[in-house]
């Protein structure tokens, strides 16, 4: 049945002649067949995937931006992989160090797509589903950008062939409930059922302490020095695949205020600093960034 579905998707691709930035192989169709199960659902996701591929523009992506962002521990998958008690590979998100408005929607998509595809291709069990757990303490109005959040949900559930088995937000502030109400209409019924707020104590019912990330009070400390070279090699392969053909630049007219990436104040700061040390380091970093920006403006005037 799986082989038949892959054959059907491949035949439909050849007949529909979708204009994509990539030339699909059987592995591409295999991911969608495994995830979506039916021709109708799989094809709908493939159509969405093609549309989003023109917007992301992997061809000109700067990996250095992803490297700096992932070394802040804002968005990471442990390496070697760790699993929930139910056997699902884990992905962690630290909202207090992540600002989608700074990273920008384009690099948010590129980061999200490349990490999730890395899981699908490299991590045993990922095709059956993954669990995302997040520190929600950084969620707030100052970092809420409707265009970015809805774009993220569209990419996550509308086109990437991945099954989300759990989306757990730990320690959310009161305002998180209001923000979730705004983005919930963009979540599928399945994601809504698997979305939950919980305490750090509750998340231990789902993930062993040894596998739980340190910023959720677990014992796991990621080794990004070991992971990033492996991910960098994968990213080059994935970006090359996503850039086989020319992209449709007409999509660029749709890009909004939060499309382009800006420099994050967290880049270059040791992510394992204590809370008080992090505050001091951030203050100094922002001060240096402000001075650099002022100097740049001065040079431009001259």
mmCIF file of C-alpha atoms in Angstrom, residues 46-184:
data_model
loop_
_atom_site.group_PDB
_atom_site.id
_atom_site.type_symbol
_atom_site.label_atom_id
_atom_site.label_comp_id
_atom_site.label_asym_id
_atom_site.label_seq_id
_atom_site.Cartn_x
_atom_site.Cartn_y
_atom_site.Cartn_z
ATOM 1 C CA UNK A 46 2.901 18.681 -1.057
ATOM 2 C CA UNK A 47 1.107 21.617 -2.730
ATOM 3 C CA UNK A 48 1.566 23.709 0.443
ATOM 4 C CA UNK A 49 5.207 22.603 0.673
ATOM 5 C CA UNK A 50 5.842 23.821 -2.885
ATOM 6 C CA UNK A 51 4.271 27.245 -2.191
ATOM 7 C CA UNK A 52 6.318 27.737 0.975
ATOM 8 C CA UNK A 53 9.533 26.609 -0.745
ATOM 9 C CA UNK A 54 9.369 29.676 -3.021
ATOM 10 C CA UNK A 55 9.093 31.966 -0.013
ATOM 11 C CA UNK A 56 11.914 30.528 2.092
ATOM 12 C CA UNK A 57 14.715 30.884 -0.525
ATOM 13 C CA UNK A 58 17.265 28.311 0.663
ATOM 14 C CA UNK A 59 19.613 29.220 -2.188
ATOM 15 C CA UNK A 60 20.766 32.477 -0.565
ATOM 16 C CA UNK A 61 20.412 31.301 3.064
ATOM 17 C CA UNK A 62 23.352 32.116 5.343
ATOM 18 C CA UNK A 63 24.097 29.082 7.527
ATOM 19 C CA UNK A 64 26.082 31.298 9.909
ATOM 20 C CA UNK A 65 22.759 32.812 11.066
ATOM 21 C CA UNK A 66 21.353 29.360 11.897
ATOM 22 C CA UNK A 67 24.589 28.403 13.639
ATOM 23 C CA UNK A 68 24.514 31.492 15.875
ATOM 24 C CA UNK A 69 20.804 31.066 16.658
ATOM 25 C CA UNK A 70 21.050 27.357 17.525
ATOM 26 C CA UNK A 71 24.067 27.929 19.767
ATOM 27 C CA UNK A 72 21.855 30.124 21.987
ATOM 28 C CA UNK A 73 19.868 26.924 22.749
ATOM 29 C CA UNK A 74 16.676 28.653 21.621
ATOM 30 C CA UNK A 75 15.652 25.809 19.316
ATOM 31 C CA UNK A 76 17.440 22.479 19.420
ATOM 32 C CA UNK A 77 17.287 18.738 19.103
ATOM 33 C CA UNK A 78 19.580 16.841 21.484
ATOM 34 C CA UNK A 79 22.452 14.927 19.911
ATOM 35 C CA UNK A 80 22.720 11.965 20.305
ATOM 36 C CA UNK A 81 18.881 11.907 20.162
ATOM 37 C CA UNK A 82 16.822 11.650 23.338
ATOM 38 C CA UNK A 83 13.299 10.252 23.592
ATOM 39 C CA UNK A 84 10.105 10.670 25.579
ATOM 40 C CA UNK A 85 8.827 7.809 27.737
ATOM 41 C CA UNK A 86 6.512 6.905 24.839
ATOM 42 C CA UNK A 87 9.514 6.629 22.499
ATOM 43 C CA UNK A 88 9.117 9.867 20.531
ATOM 44 C CA UNK A 89 12.267 11.894 19.594
ATOM 45 C CA UNK A 90 12.465 15.194 21.456
ATOM 46 C CA UNK A 91 12.769 18.762 20.227
ATOM 47 C CA UNK A 92 13.113 21.671 22.676
ATOM 48 C CA UNK A 93 12.346 25.377 22.397
ATOM 49 C CA UNK A 94 13.456 28.089 24.835
ATOM 50 C CA UNK A 95 11.059 31.008 24.317
ATOM 51 C CA UNK A 96 12.976 33.336 26.650
ATOM 52 C CA UNK A 97 15.966 33.305 24.243
ATOM 53 C CA UNK A 98 13.973 33.248 21.037
ATOM 54 C CA UNK A 99 12.528 36.292 19.286
ATOM 55 C CA UNK A 100 10.777 35.452 16.013
ATOM 56 C CA UNK A 101 10.673 39.139 15.116
ATOM 57 C CA UNK A 102 14.481 39.242 15.225
ATOM 58 C CA UNK A 103 15.081 35.933 13.440
ATOM 59 C CA UNK A 104 12.442 36.812 10.839
ATOM 60 C CA UNK A 105 9.857 34.601 9.176
ATOM 61 C CA UNK A 106 12.168 33.500 6.369
ATOM 62 C CA UNK A 107 14.897 32.165 8.680
ATOM 63 C CA UNK A 108 12.269 30.807 11.066
ATOM 64 C CA UNK A 109 10.966 28.672 8.190
ATOM 65 C CA UNK A 110 14.474 27.674 7.100
ATOM 66 C CA UNK A 111 15.451 26.723 10.662
ATOM 67 C CA UNK A 112 12.196 24.867 11.305
ATOM 68 C CA UNK A 113 12.230 23.008 7.979
ATOM 69 C CA UNK A 114 15.883 21.973 8.117
ATOM 70 C CA UNK A 115 15.793 20.791 11.759
ATOM 71 C CA UNK A 116 12.571 18.799 11.280
ATOM 72 C CA UNK A 117 13.860 17.203 8.075
ATOM 73 C CA UNK A 118 17.120 16.395 9.874
ATOM 74 C CA UNK A 119 15.058 14.545 12.493
ATOM 75 C CA UNK A 120 13.108 12.681 9.799
ATOM 76 C CA UNK A 121 16.271 11.619 7.963
ATOM 77 C CA UNK A 122 18.713 11.008 10.826
ATOM 78 C CA UNK A 123 16.762 10.088 13.963
ATOM 79 C CA UNK A 124 15.199 6.611 14.371
ATOM 80 C CA UNK A 125 11.489 6.843 15.210
ATOM 81 C CA UNK A 126 10.988 10.417 13.995
ATOM 82 C CA UNK A 127 8.802 9.303 11.095
ATOM 83 C CA UNK A 128 6.284 7.984 13.659
ATOM 84 C CA UNK A 129 6.115 11.356 15.437
ATOM 85 C CA UNK A 130 8.076 13.829 17.561
ATOM 86 C CA UNK A 131 7.411 15.615 20.844
ATOM 87 C CA UNK A 132 8.114 19.348 21.240
ATOM 88 C CA UNK A 133 8.569 20.736 24.753
ATOM 89 C CA UNK A 134 9.084 24.424 25.440
ATOM 90 C CA UNK A 135 9.906 26.825 28.218
ATOM 91 C CA UNK A 136 7.020 29.284 27.969
ATOM 92 C CA UNK A 137 8.387 31.930 30.338
ATOM 93 C CA UNK A 138 9.442 34.180 27.433
ATOM 94 C CA UNK A 139 6.024 34.219 25.758
ATOM 95 C CA UNK A 140 4.504 37.705 25.846
ATOM 96 C CA UNK A 141 3.009 40.553 23.820
ATOM 97 C CA UNK A 142 6.451 42.065 23.174
ATOM 98 C CA UNK A 143 7.379 38.964 21.161
ATOM 99 C CA UNK A 144 4.029 38.242 19.575
ATOM 100 C CA UNK A 145 3.954 38.845 15.817
ATOM 101 C CA UNK A 146 0.730 37.451 14.254
ATOM 102 C CA UNK A 147 2.299 37.273 10.792
ATOM 103 C CA UNK A 148 5.209 35.188 12.092
ATOM 104 C CA UNK A 149 3.270 32.922 14.464
ATOM 105 C CA UNK A 150 0.610 32.045 11.881
ATOM 106 C CA UNK A 151 3.321 31.532 9.263
ATOM 107 C CA UNK A 152 5.122 29.160 11.615
ATOM 108 C CA UNK A 153 1.957 27.118 12.278
ATOM 109 C CA UNK A 154 1.197 26.969 8.540
ATOM 110 C CA UNK A 155 4.649 25.564 7.800
ATOM 111 C CA UNK A 156 4.632 23.198 10.785
ATOM 112 C CA UNK A 157 1.307 21.491 10.186
ATOM 113 C CA UNK A 158 0.337 22.423 6.639
ATOM 114 C CA UNK A 159 3.298 21.214 4.622
ATOM 115 C CA UNK A 160 6.152 19.594 6.565
ATOM 116 C CA UNK A 161 5.603 15.799 6.624
ATOM 117 C CA UNK A 162 5.995 15.366 10.369
ATOM 118 C CA UNK A 163 3.639 14.078 13.059
ATOM 119 C CA UNK A 164 3.468 16.151 16.225
ATOM 120 C CA UNK A 165 2.744 13.770 19.117
ATOM 121 C CA UNK A 166 2.921 16.448 21.784
ATOM 122 C CA UNK A 167 3.369 20.228 22.055
ATOM 123 C CA UNK A 168 4.009 21.025 25.724
ATOM 124 C CA UNK A 169 4.465 24.574 27.021
ATOM 125 C CA UNK A 170 5.953 24.683 30.535
ATOM 126 C CA UNK A 171 5.723 27.638 32.931
ATOM 127 C CA UNK A 172 3.554 29.855 30.680
ATOM 128 C CA UNK A 173 2.768 33.391 31.913
ATOM 129 C CA UNK A 174 -0.905 34.403 32.161
ATOM 130 C CA UNK A 175 -0.737 36.251 28.853
ATOM 131 C CA UNK A 176 0.137 32.983 27.068
ATOM 132 C CA UNK A 177 -3.496 31.844 27.305
ATOM 133 C CA UNK A 178 -4.633 34.945 25.401
ATOM 134 C CA UNK A 179 -1.946 34.515 22.740
ATOM 135 C CA UNK A 180 -2.837 30.844 22.266
ATOM 136 C CA UNK A 181 -6.492 31.814 21.740
ATOM 137 C CA UNK A 182 -5.362 34.031 18.849
ATOM 138 C CA UNK A 183 -3.276 31.348 17.104
ATOM 139 C CA UNK A 184 -5.504 28.343 17.925
#
